[in-house]
mmCIF file of C-alpha atoms in Angstrom:
data_model
loop_
_atom_site.group_PDB
_atom_site.id
_atom_site.type_symbol
_atom_site.label_atom_id
_atom_site.label_comp_id
_atom_site.label_asym_id
_atom_site.label_seq_id
_atom_site.Cartn_x
_atom_site.Cartn_y
_atom_site.Cartn_z
ATOM 1 C CA MET M 1031 -44.011 -29.871 33.229
ATOM 2 C CA THR M 1032 -47.318 -31.395 34.332
ATOM 3 C CA GLU M 1033 -47.848 -35.030 33.331
ATOM 4 C CA LYS M 1034 -50.976 -35.168 31.150
ATOM 5 C CA LEU M 1035 -52.884 -38.237 32.288
ATOM 6 C CA TYR M 1036 -55.860 -37.429 30.066
ATOM 7 C CA TYR M 1037 -53.751 -38.376 27.056
ATOM 8 C CA LEU M 1038 -52.948 -41.769 28.577
ATOM 9 C CA ASP M 1039 -56.629 -42.606 29.168
ATOM 10 C CA ALA M 1040 -59.418 -40.179 28.253
ATOM 11 C CA TYR M 1041 -61.906 -42.452 30.042
ATOM 12 C CA ALA M 1042 -60.195 -42.366 33.460
ATOM 13 C CA THR M 1043 -62.074 -40.292 36.039
ATOM 14 C CA LYS M 1044 -59.950 -40.495 39.217
ATOM 15 C CA PHE M 1045 -56.254 -39.975 39.961
ATOM 16 C CA THR M 1046 -53.842 -39.004 42.703
ATOM 17 C CA ALA M 1047 -51.242 -36.264 42.442
ATOM 18 C CA LYS M 1048 -48.881 -34.113 44.478
ATOM 19 C CA VAL M 1049 -49.597 -30.414 45.046
ATOM 20 C CA LEU M 1050 -46.607 -28.427 43.809
ATOM 21 C CA GLU M 1051 -47.987 -24.896 44.127
ATOM 22 C CA CYS M 1052 -51.050 -23.179 45.589
ATOM 23 C CA THR M 1053 -51.358 -19.405 45.345
ATOM 24 C CA GLU M 1054 -54.278 -17.133 46.145
ATOM 25 C CA ASP M 1055 -55.819 -15.322 43.170
ATOM 26 C CA LYS M 1056 -58.588 -12.868 44.078
ATOM 27 C CA LYS M 1057 -61.406 -15.045 45.459
ATOM 28 C CA ASN M 1058 -59.951 -18.336 44.208
ATOM 29 C CA TRP M 1059 -56.701 -20.298 44.264
ATOM 30 C CA LYS M 1060 -54.321 -21.461 41.525
ATOM 31 C CA VAL M 1061 -53.096 -25.015 42.025
ATOM 32 C CA VAL M 1062 -50.302 -26.784 40.121
ATOM 33 C CA LEU M 1063 -49.920 -30.586 40.350
ATOM 34 C CA ASP M 1064 -47.211 -32.959 39.193
ATOM 35 C CA ARG M 1065 -49.838 -34.854 37.141
ATOM 36 C CA THR M 1066 -53.476 -34.359 36.229
ATOM 37 C CA LEU M 1067 -56.519 -35.833 34.489
ATOM 38 C CA PHE M 1068 -58.080 -32.393 34.114
ATOM 39 C CA TYR M 1069 -58.021 -31.270 30.476
ATOM 40 C CA PRO M 1070 -57.104 -27.547 30.219
ATOM 41 C CA GLU M 1071 -59.087 -25.212 27.981
ATOM 42 C CA GLY M 1072 -57.623 -25.139 24.491
ATOM 43 C CA GLY M 1073 -58.168 -25.904 20.832
ATOM 44 C CA GLY M 1074 -61.802 -24.878 21.058
ATOM 45 C CA GLN M 1075 -62.544 -27.374 23.850
ATOM 46 C CA PRO M 1076 -63.540 -26.116 27.334
ATOM 47 C CA ALA M 1077 -61.706 -27.293 30.431
ATOM 48 C CA ASP M 1078 -62.748 -30.219 32.602
ATOM 49 C CA MET M 1079 -64.329 -29.553 35.969
ATOM 50 C CA GLY M 1080 -64.671 -31.670 39.091
ATOM 51 C CA THR M 1081 -63.007 -31.927 42.505
ATOM 52 C CA LEU M 1082 -59.435 -31.967 43.763
ATOM 53 C CA GLY M 1083 -58.685 -32.916 47.342
ATOM 54 C CA GLY M 1084 -62.312 -32.224 48.228
ATOM 55 C CA VAL M 1085 -62.390 -28.709 46.740
ATOM 56 C CA LYS M 1086 -64.094 -27.665 43.514
ATOM 57 C CA VAL M 1087 -62.106 -27.249 40.301
ATOM 58 C CA LEU M 1088 -63.646 -24.270 38.479
ATOM 59 C CA ASP M 1089 -61.307 -23.914 35.485
ATOM 60 C CA VAL M 1090 -58.074 -25.306 34.068
ATOM 61 C CA HIS M 1091 -55.451 -23.638 31.850
ATOM 62 C CA GLU M 1092 -52.058 -24.537 30.434
ATOM 63 C CA LYS M 1093 -49.032 -22.322 29.829
ATOM 64 C CA ASP M 1094 -45.513 -23.462 28.993
ATOM 65 C CA ASP M 1095 -46.451 -27.109 29.729
ATOM 66 C CA ILE M 1096 -47.613 -26.159 33.245
ATOM 67 C CA ILE M 1097 -51.298 -26.874 33.946
ATOM 68 C CA THR M 1098 -52.961 -24.625 36.496
ATOM 69 C CA HIS M 1099 -56.219 -25.578 38.226
ATOM 70 C CA THR M 1100 -58.481 -22.810 39.545
ATOM 71 C CA THR M 1101 -60.096 -24.007 42.791
ATOM 72 C CA ASP M 1102 -62.573 -22.476 45.196
ATOM 73 C CA LYS M 1103 -60.428 -23.342 48.255
ATOM 74 C CA PRO M 1104 -56.692 -23.785 48.929
ATOM 75 C CA LEU M 1105 -54.762 -27.068 49.011
ATOM 76 C CA GLU M 1106 -51.686 -27.811 51.080
ATOM 77 C CA VAL M 1107 -48.429 -27.694 49.104
ATOM 78 C CA GLY M 1108 -46.684 -31.077 49.196
ATOM 79 C CA ALA M 1109 -49.869 -32.988 49.983
ATOM 80 C CA GLU M 1110 -51.037 -36.023 48.002
ATOM 81 C CA VAL M 1111 -54.577 -35.347 46.811
ATOM 82 C CA GLU M 1112 -57.197 -37.306 44.924
ATOM 83 C CA GLY M 1113 -58.859 -35.730 41.940
ATOM 84 C CA GLU M 1114 -62.068 -36.664 40.171
ATOM 85 C CA ILE M 1115 -63.294 -35.123 36.938
ATOM 86 C CA ASP M 1116 -66.929 -34.483 36.101
ATOM 87 C CA TRP M 1117 -67.345 -37.480 33.789
ATOM 88 C CA GLU M 1118 -70.708 -36.429 32.368
ATOM 89 C CA ARG M 1119 -69.164 -33.130 31.240
ATOM 90 C CA ARG M 1120 -66.012 -34.835 29.900
ATOM 91 C CA PHE M 1121 -67.957 -37.413 27.879
ATOM 92 C CA ASP M 1122 -70.271 -34.715 26.495
ATOM 93 C CA LEU M 1123 -67.218 -32.781 25.286
ATOM 94 C CA MET M 1124 -65.671 -35.956 23.844
ATOM 95 C CA GLN M 1125 -68.856 -36.763 21.915
ATOM 96 C CA ASN M 1126 -69.208 -33.264 20.500
ATOM 97 C CA HIS M 1127 -65.517 -32.758 19.717
ATOM 98 C CA SER M 1128 -65.323 -36.101 17.916
ATOM 99 C CA GLY M 1129 -68.574 -35.335 16.065
ATOM 100 C CA GLU M 1130 -67.157 -31.998 14.938
ATOM 101 C CA HIS M 1131 -64.036 -33.747 13.616
ATOM 102 C CA ILE M 1132 -66.038 -36.142 11.479
ATOM 103 C CA LEU M 1133 -68.351 -33.475 10.029
ATOM 104 C CA SER M 1134 -65.458 -31.068 9.367
ATOM 105 C CA GLY M 1135 -63.480 -33.840 7.728
ATOM 106 C CA VAL M 1136 -66.379 -34.757 5.439
ATOM 107 C CA ILE M 1137 -66.957 -31.105 4.471
ATOM 108 C CA CYS M 1138 -63.301 -30.259 3.885
ATOM 109 C CA ALA M 1139 -62.836 -33.372 1.740
ATOM 110 C CA LYS M 1140 -65.838 -32.522 -0.428
ATOM 111 C CA TYR M 1141 -65.154 -28.804 -0.954
ATOM 112 C CA GLY M 1142 -61.371 -28.602 -0.508
ATOM 113 C CA CYS M 1143 -61.862 -25.961 2.180
ATOM 114 C CA ASP M 1144 -60.542 -25.400 5.700
ATOM 115 C CA ASN M 1145 -62.139 -25.323 9.113
ATOM 116 C CA VAL M 1146 -61.023 -21.866 10.298
ATOM 117 C CA GLY M 1147 -62.982 -21.655 13.532
ATOM 118 C CA PHE M 1148 -64.319 -23.993 16.205
ATOM 119 C CA HIS M 1149 -66.103 -23.290 19.489
ATOM 120 C CA MET M 1150 -67.769 -25.610 21.977
ATOM 121 C CA GLY M 1151 -70.337 -23.536 23.856
ATOM 122 C CA LYS M 1152 -72.504 -24.615 26.773
ATOM 123 C CA GLU M 1153 -75.407 -25.290 24.443
ATOM 124 C CA MET M 1154 -74.152 -25.281 20.852
ATOM 125 C CA ILE M 1155 -71.068 -26.251 18.845
ATOM 126 C CA THR M 1156 -70.040 -23.931 15.990
ATOM 127 C CA ILE M 1157 -67.610 -24.502 13.142
ATOM 128 C CA ASP M 1158 -66.543 -21.869 10.619
ATOM 129 C CA LEU M 1159 -65.512 -22.924 7.114
ATOM 130 C CA ASN M 1160 -63.899 -20.730 4.478
ATOM 131 C CA THR M 1161 -66.317 -21.749 1.734
ATOM 132 C CA LYS M 1162 -70.004 -21.266 1.048
ATOM 133 C CA ILE M 1163 -71.901 -24.506 1.539
ATOM 134 C CA PRO M 1164 -75.140 -24.803 -0.476
ATOM 135 C CA GLU M 1165 -78.165 -25.341 1.766
ATOM 136 C CA GLU M 1166 -79.257 -28.295 -0.342
ATOM 137 C CA ASP M 1167 -75.965 -30.108 0.426
ATOM 138 C CA LEU M 1168 -76.485 -30.136 4.192
ATOM 139 C CA PRO M 1169 -78.617 -33.324 4.378
ATOM 140 C CA TRP M 1170 -75.994 -35.294 2.432
ATOM 141 C CA LEU M 1171 -73.139 -33.958 4.547
ATOM 142 C CA GLU M 1172 -75.004 -34.783 7.746
ATOM 143 C CA GLU M 1173 -75.811 -38.317 6.571
ATOM 144 C CA LYS M 1174 -72.235 -38.921 5.415
ATOM 145 C CA ALA M 1175 -70.932 -37.865 8.842
ATOM 146 C CA ASN M 1176 -73.414 -40.143 10.629
ATOM 147 C CA GLU M 1177 -72.265 -42.997 8.414
ATOM 148 C CA ALA M 1178 -69.076 -43.094 10.490
ATOM 149 C CA ILE M 1179 -71.239 -43.617 13.583
ATOM 150 C CA TRP M 1180 -73.302 -46.371 11.976
ATOM 151 C CA ASN M 1181 -70.099 -48.144 10.942
ATOM 152 C CA ASN M 1182 -68.659 -47.609 14.439
ATOM 153 C CA VAL M 1183 -65.340 -46.518 12.942
ATOM 154 C CA PRO M 1184 -62.390 -46.509 15.409
ATOM 155 C CA VAL M 1185 -61.061 -43.112 16.463
ATOM 156 C CA GLY M 1186 -57.282 -43.441 16.532
ATOM 157 C CA ILE M 1187 -54.638 -41.282 18.219
ATOM 158 C CA ARG M 1188 -51.020 -41.315 17.056
ATOM 159 C CA TYR M 1189 -47.824 -39.266 17.218
ATOM 160 C CA PRO M 1190 -46.109 -39.597 13.809
ATOM 161 C CA SER M 1191 -42.448 -38.865 13.249
ATOM 162 C CA LYS M 1192 -41.430 -35.782 11.258
ATOM 163 C CA GLU M 1193 -40.958 -37.925 8.174
ATOM 164 C CA GLU M 1194 -44.365 -39.605 8.590
ATOM 165 C CA LEU M 1195 -46.031 -36.270 9.253
ATOM 166 C CA ALA M 1196 -44.532 -34.733 6.119
ATOM 167 C CA ALA M 1197 -46.120 -37.480 4.010
ATOM 168 C CA LEU M 1198 -49.459 -37.362 5.830
ATOM 169 C CA ASP M 1199 -52.517 -35.539 4.449
ATOM 170 C CA TYR M 1200 -54.080 -34.022 7.576
ATOM 171 C CA ARG M 1201 -56.098 -30.976 8.623
ATOM 172 C CA SER M 1202 -54.714 -28.240 10.856
ATOM 173 C CA LYS M 1203 -55.799 -24.646 11.552
ATOM 174 C CA LYS M 1204 -52.233 -23.422 12.186
ATOM 175 C CA GLU M 1205 -48.567 -24.162 11.645
ATOM 176 C CA LEU M 1206 -47.398 -26.750 14.174
ATOM 177 C CA GLU M 1207 -44.033 -27.230 15.850
ATOM 178 C CA GLY M 1208 -42.684 -30.125 17.898
ATOM 179 C CA GLN M 1209 -44.557 -33.372 18.436
ATOM 180 C CA VAL M 1210 -47.889 -33.373 16.590
ATOM 181 C CA ARG M 1211 -50.880 -35.371 17.851
ATOM 182 C CA ILE M 1212 -53.015 -36.777 15.040
ATOM 183 C CA VAL M 1213 -56.637 -37.871 15.471
ATOM 184 C CA ASN M 1214 -57.833 -40.189 12.715
ATOM 185 C CA VAL M 1215 -61.389 -41.420 12.029
ATOM 186 C CA GLY M 1216 -61.064 -43.868 9.162
ATOM 187 C CA GLU M 1217 -61.759 -42.294 5.764
ATOM 188 C CA TYR M 1218 -63.758 -39.485 7.384
ATOM 189 C CA ASP M 1219 -61.084 -37.338 8.990
ATOM 190 C CA CYS M 1220 -57.406 -36.958 9.782
ATOM 191 C CA CYS M 1221 -56.618 -33.890 11.877
ATOM 192 C CA ALA M 1222 -54.017 -32.483 14.264
ATOM 193 C CA CYS M 1223 -55.760 -32.048 17.606
ATOM 194 C CA CYS M 1224 -54.952 -31.813 21.308
ATOM 195 C CA GLY M 1225 -58.478 -32.572 22.580
ATOM 196 C CA THR M 1226 -60.073 -35.629 24.167
ATOM 197 C CA HIS M 1227 -62.027 -38.039 21.967
ATOM 198 C CA VAL M 1228 -64.110 -41.195 22.052
ATOM 199 C CA LYS M 1229 -62.505 -44.511 21.047
ATOM 200 C CA LEU M 1230 -65.265 -45.562 18.646
ATOM 201 C CA ALA M 1231 -67.463 -43.311 16.484
ATOM 202 C CA GLY M 1232 -70.546 -45.228 17.654
ATOM 203 C CA GLU M 1233 -70.146 -43.604 21.086
ATOM 204 C CA ILE M 1234 -70.991 -40.242 19.521
ATOM 205 C CA GLY M 1235 -74.579 -41.397 19.027
ATOM 206 C CA GLN M 1236 -75.518 -38.950 16.315
ATOM 207 C CA ILE M 1237 -74.375 -35.766 14.581
ATOM 208 C CA LYS M 1238 -77.006 -33.169 13.814
ATOM 209 C CA ILE M 1239 -76.567 -29.895 11.904
ATOM 210 C CA ILE M 1240 -78.830 -27.366 13.636
ATOM 211 C CA SER M 1241 -78.328 -24.309 11.440
ATOM 212 C CA SER M 1242 -76.255 -22.802 8.637
ATOM 213 C CA GLN M 1243 -75.480 -19.152 7.922
ATOM 214 C CA ASN M 1244 -73.165 -17.036 5.812
ATOM 215 C CA TYR M 1245 -70.221 -15.884 7.910
ATOM 216 C CA LYS M 1246 -67.213 -13.789 6.837
ATOM 217 C CA GLY M 1247 -67.464 -14.944 3.247
ATOM 218 C CA GLY M 1248 -67.800 -18.577 4.263
ATOM 219 C CA THR M 1249 -70.219 -20.676 6.284
ATOM 220 C CA ARG M 1250 -70.887 -21.045 10.010
ATOM 221 C CA LEU M 1251 -72.573 -24.279 11.052
ATOM 222 C CA GLU M 1252 -74.171 -25.004 14.406
ATOM 223 C CA LEU M 1253 -74.228 -28.676 15.323
ATOM 224 C CA LEU M 1254 -74.886 -31.028 18.207
ATOM 225 C CA SER M 1255 -73.759 -34.567 18.905
ATOM 226 C CA GLY M 1256 -74.483 -37.269 21.454
ATOM 227 C CA LYS M 1257 -76.713 -36.493 24.403
ATOM 228 C CA ARG M 1258 -77.005 -32.831 23.411
ATOM 229 C CA ALA M 1259 -78.470 -33.847 20.047
ATOM 230 C CA LEU M 1260 -80.918 -36.205 21.767
ATOM 231 C CA GLN M 1261 -82.021 -33.508 24.213
ATOM 232 C CA ASP M 1262 -82.471 -31.039 21.353
ATOM 233 C CA PHE M 1263 -84.629 -33.565 19.468
ATOM 234 C CA ARG M 1264 -86.759 -34.243 22.550
ATOM 235 C CA LYS M 1265 -87.312 -30.548 23.136
ATOM 236 C CA LYS M 1266 -88.303 -29.838 19.535
ATOM 237 C CA ASN M 1267 -90.436 -32.970 19.347
ATOM 238 C CA ASP M 1268 -92.298 -31.955 22.517
ATOM 239 C CA VAL M 1269 -92.869 -28.446 21.148
ATOM 240 C CA SER M 1270 -94.122 -29.889 17.857
ATOM 241 C CA ALA M 1271 -96.491 -32.264 19.683
ATOM 242 C CA GLN M 1272 -97.844 -29.457 21.877
ATOM 243 C CA ALA M 1273 -98.359 -27.241 18.830
ATOM 244 C CA GLY M 1274 -100.209 -30.102 17.155
ATOM 245 C CA GLN M 1275 -102.514 -30.446 20.150
ATOM 246 C CA LEU M 1276 -103.262 -26.723 20.157
ATOM 247 C CA LEU M 1277 -103.993 -26.790 16.420
ATOM 248 C CA SER M 1278 -105.843 -30.139 16.564
ATOM 249 C CA VAL M 1279 -103.595 -31.753 13.955
ATOM 250 C CA PRO M 1280 -100.901 -34.472 14.033
ATOM 251 C CA ALA M 1281 -97.392 -33.134 14.757
ATOM 252 C CA GLU M 1282 -96.264 -33.835 11.188
ATOM 253 C CA LYS M 1283 -98.966 -31.494 9.861
ATOM 254 C CA VAL M 1284 -98.202 -28.559 12.153
ATOM 255 C CA ASP M 1285 -96.478 -26.521 9.417
ATOM 256 C CA GLY M 1286 -99.579 -26.526 7.193
ATOM 257 C CA ALA M 1287 -101.860 -25.709 10.119
ATOM 258 C CA VAL M 1288 -99.625 -22.793 11.165
ATOM 259 C CA LYS M 1289 -99.696 -21.416 7.612
ATOM 260 C CA ASN M 1290 -103.519 -21.516 7.710
ATOM 261 C CA VAL M 1291 -103.596 -19.758 11.075
ATOM 262 C CA LEU M 1292 -101.226 -17.051 9.827
ATOM 263 C CA ALA M 1293 -103.347 -16.526 6.710
ATOM 264 C CA GLU M 1294 -106.474 -16.163 8.877
ATOM 265 C CA ARG M 1295 -104.606 -13.768 11.160
ATOM 266 C CA ASP M 1296 -103.562 -11.592 8.231
ATOM 267 C CA GLU M 1297 -107.168 -11.428 7.001
ATOM 268 C CA LEU M 1298 -108.380 -10.445 10.481
ATOM 269 C CA ILE M 1299 -105.683 -7.778 10.801
ATOM 270 C CA GLN M 1300 -106.685 -6.330 7.445
ATOM 271 C CA THR M 1301 -110.360 -6.288 8.476
ATOM 272 C CA LEU M 1302 -109.478 -4.742 11.852
ATOM 273 C CA ASN M 1303 -107.435 -2.005 10.183
ATOM 274 C CA GLN M 1304 -110.311 -1.183 7.836
ATOM 275 C CA LEU M 1305 -112.713 -0.934 10.789
ATOM 276 C CA LYS M 1306 -110.296 1.187 12.818
ATOM 277 C CA TRP M 1307 -109.777 3.636 9.998
ATOM 278 C CA LYS M 1308 -113.533 3.905 9.413
ATOM 279 C CA TYR M 1309 -113.844 4.680 13.095
ATOM 280 C CA PHE M 1310 -111.121 7.327 12.839
ATOM 281 C CA ASN M 1311 -112.967 8.993 9.948
ATOM 282 C CA LEU M 1312 -116.209 9.036 11.942
ATOM 283 C CA LYS M 1313 -114.475 10.537 14.997
ATOM 284 C CA ALA M 1314 -112.762 13.158 12.849
ATOM 285 C CA GLU M 1315 -116.128 14.142 11.349
ATOM 286 C CA GLN M 1316 -117.522 14.732 14.859
ATOM 287 C CA VAL M 1317 -114.868 17.294 15.798
ATOM 288 C CA ALA M 1318 -116.302 20.781 15.856
ATOM 289 C CA GLU M 1319 -115.139 23.185 13.165
ATOM 290 C CA GLY M 1320 -112.426 25.582 14.337
ATOM 291 C CA THR M 1321 -111.044 23.301 17.066
ATOM 292 C CA GLU M 1322 -107.329 24.026 16.991
ATOM 293 C CA ASN M 1323 -105.896 21.758 19.704
ATOM 294 C CA ILE M 1324 -107.247 18.227 20.098
ATOM 295 C CA LEU M 1325 -106.340 15.502 22.625
ATOM 296 C CA PHE M 1326 -107.562 11.935 22.010
ATOM 297 C CA PHE M 1327 -107.255 8.745 24.058
ATOM 298 C CA GLY M 1328 -107.760 5.453 22.206
ATOM 299 C CA GLU M 1329 -107.410 1.807 23.209
ATOM 300 C CA GLY M 1330 -105.122 -0.645 21.391
ATOM 301 C CA LEU M 1331 -103.609 1.820 18.933
ATOM 302 C CA ASN M 1332 -100.157 1.345 17.451
ATOM 303 C CA SER M 1333 -97.926 4.194 16.272
ATOM 304 C CA LYS M 1334 -99.254 3.911 12.717
ATOM 305 C CA ASP M 1335 -102.859 4.172 13.967
ATOM 306 C CA MET M 1336 -102.073 7.176 16.140
ATOM 307 C CA THR M 1337 -100.218 8.966 13.357
ATOM 308 C CA HIS M 1338 -103.031 8.294 10.873
ATOM 309 C CA PHE M 1339 -105.711 9.629 13.209
ATOM 310 C CA ALA M 1340 -103.668 12.674 14.234
ATOM 311 C CA ASP M 1341 -103.097 13.459 10.547
ATOM 312 C CA LEU M 1342 -106.856 13.162 9.841
ATOM 313 C CA LEU M 1343 -107.565 15.709 12.564
ATOM 314 C CA LEU M 1344 -105.048 18.119 11.058
ATOM 315 C CA LYS M 1345 -106.740 17.770 7.700
ATOM 316 C CA LYS M 1346 -110.030 18.737 9.411
ATOM 317 C CA GLY M 1347 -108.465 22.050 10.395
ATOM 318 C CA ALA M 1348 -106.768 21.357 13.730
ATOM 319 C CA LYS M 1349 -103.351 22.922 14.286
ATOM 320 C CA ARG M 1350 -102.097 20.540 16.941
ATOM 321 C CA THR M 1351 -103.276 17.002 17.704
ATOM 322 C CA ALA M 1352 -102.083 14.643 20.446
ATOM 323 C CA VAL M 1353 -103.155 10.984 20.377
ATOM 324 C CA PHE M 1354 -102.460 8.677 23.344
ATOM 325 C CA SER M 1355 -102.941 4.926 23.772
ATOM 326 C CA PRO M 1356 -102.219 2.696 26.815
ATOM 327 C CA SER M 1357 -98.890 0.894 26.622
ATOM 328 C CA GLY M 1358 -97.353 -1.092 29.470
ATOM 329 C CA ASP M 1359 -97.486 0.948 32.668
ATOM 330 C CA GLY M 1360 -98.095 4.204 30.804
ATOM 331 C CA PHE M 1361 -99.067 5.611 27.429
ATOM 332 C CA ALA M 1362 -97.547 5.842 23.970
ATOM 333 C CA PHE M 1363 -98.298 9.025 22.068
ATOM 334 C CA VAL M 1364 -98.018 10.878 18.768
ATOM 335 C CA LEU M 1365 -98.259 14.665 18.516
ATOM 336 C CA LEU M 1366 -98.514 16.478 15.164
ATOM 337 C CA SER M 1367 -98.377 20.223 14.695
ATOM 338 C CA THR M 1368 -98.776 22.542 11.708
ATOM 339 C CA GLU M 1369 -97.643 25.747 13.415
ATOM 340 C CA LYS M 1370 -95.746 25.497 16.708
ATOM 341 C CA ASP M 1371 -92.835 23.243 17.582
ATOM 342 C CA GLY M 1372 -94.293 20.041 19.040
ATOM 343 C CA ARG M 1373 -91.046 19.232 20.818
ATOM 344 C CA GLU M 1374 -91.912 21.748 23.525
ATOM 345 C CA PHE M 1375 -94.466 19.225 24.799
ATOM 346 C CA THR M 1376 -91.984 16.355 25.138
ATOM 347 C CA ASP M 1377 -89.708 18.704 27.095
ATOM 348 C CA ALA M 1378 -92.570 19.865 29.331
ATOM 349 C CA MET M 1379 -93.690 16.265 30.003
ATOM 350 C CA LYS M 1380 -90.259 15.009 31.083
ATOM 351 C CA GLU M 1381 -90.574 15.969 34.734
ATOM 352 C CA PRO M 1382 -94.242 15.184 35.518
ATOM 353 C CA PHE M 1383 -94.566 12.108 33.291
ATOM 354 C CA SER M 1384 -90.983 10.857 32.732
ATOM 355 C CA CYS M 1385 -91.497 11.468 29.035
ATOM 356 C CA LYS M 1386 -89.149 9.728 26.629
ATOM 357 C CA GLY M 1387 -89.338 10.639 22.991
ATOM 358 C CA GLY M 1388 -88.723 13.276 20.382
ATOM 359 C CA GLY M 1389 -88.837 13.969 16.688
ATOM 360 C CA LYS M 1390 -89.185 16.895 14.339
ATOM 361 C CA PRO M 1391 -90.978 20.198 15.019
ATOM 362 C CA ASP M 1392 -94.114 19.015 13.209
ATOM 363 C CA ALA M 1393 -94.134 15.413 14.487
ATOM 364 C CA VAL M 1394 -93.044 13.963 17.824
ATOM 365 C CA GLN M 1395 -93.748 10.642 19.495
ATOM 366 C CA GLY M 1396 -92.773 8.823 22.641
ATOM 367 C CA ARG M 1397 -93.925 7.307 25.914
ATOM 368 C CA VAL M 1398 -95.066 8.683 29.267
ATOM 369 C CA THR M 1399 -95.969 7.234 32.652
ATOM 370 C CA GLY M 1400 -98.806 8.588 34.724
ATOM 371 C CA ALA M 1401 -102.582 8.595 35.147
ATOM 372 C CA LYS M 1402 -104.886 9.455 32.270
ATOM 373 C CA LYS M 1403 -106.580 12.233 34.279
ATOM 374 C CA ASP M 1404 -103.235 13.916 34.974
ATOM 375 C CA ILE M 1405 -102.197 13.803 31.308
ATOM 376 C CA GLN M 1406 -105.601 15.168 30.350
ATOM 377 C CA ALA M 1407 -105.266 18.015 32.877
ATOM 378 C CA PHE M 1408 -101.777 18.815 31.528
ATOM 379 C CA PHE M 1409 -103.105 19.312 27.984
ATOM 380 C CA GLU M 1410 -106.321 21.091 29.029
ATOM 381 C CA GLU M 1411 -104.167 23.709 30.762
ATOM 382 C CA ARG M 1412 -102.535 24.283 27.380
ATOM 383 C CA GLY M 1413 -105.769 24.801 25.511
ATOM 384 C CA PHE M 1414 -106.477 21.274 24.219
ATOM 385 C CA LEU M 1415 -110.019 19.967 23.775
ATOM 386 C CA VAL M 1416 -110.398 16.362 24.905
ATOM 387 C CA GLU M 1417 -112.113 13.970 22.471
ATOM 388 C CA GLU M 1418 -113.134 10.472 23.573
#
């Protein structure tokens, strides 16, 4: 059994311990100590990192009360070593884990639901709840959770007896056996938990709900606390300020300015489409009567444009029409046919032009790489008239 020093003092950063085991595991080593400050991954909380006897601790896991440290170099068995955890990482995890407790406690108390999932990622914290939370309730829930921070409520840790536990109203995601560790945050939460936490809610700084979505019949919330929440605010505030500068409006009026820009864009797109289709009609009128195979190169055409123009040419009497437009390092194309199978062209273009695409006998589309003159020569050899 490894003595768990992180439960004695979650704020301690350095300790000494004896190396009991050190075994090679692929490119790393597995080290077991008689005692440790390194919290092992578990309960949704990632493991601590840091150094141990001068080598890096990359991961930490627990099995059968034995805590194993993954290190990048070996340590001598029997040696006394000094360990130091990455405090910035530890405190970040403490802030976010404690923030999650408070928000989950507030939500579960209001809706009578359960927190059925919890994950602390590198960037975001997610909690899954087995109830649907109305979007309009989120501001109240967020403010209620932050109330614990404003009141600087103590975060208590206790190990109740079986009798005390039986009478206690607490949250837990699974059936528990043996000694149960209870984390209590005043009226806001009471939950069984093995993680590390702050002593006072004020240390969390703030709790911010980032997003909400339907998930497996319930709700998944993304949230941030502490420094992560501050960094997220700074980033979004900077983006908002920059957008305001580009749009020549104060940051608080960016949403209205963006709506105006999008409306103007939609009008311009509609006008552009009208002009393009007038142009297509004019080009189709210029094609000589009786032209059966037509190849056309156009700039800035999307698949809808190419299909529309190719269809116009068919209506003018052509039997096969191929329309190409520059795209990336090659060309996108649409080929329509009223008689022969157009897929023979995608097959024939695979080797010389790395053609990727396909479709039905009367309509194929795809992409090719190669020079315009080579594509033109390919189609001219097959009886196509080039239209510019």
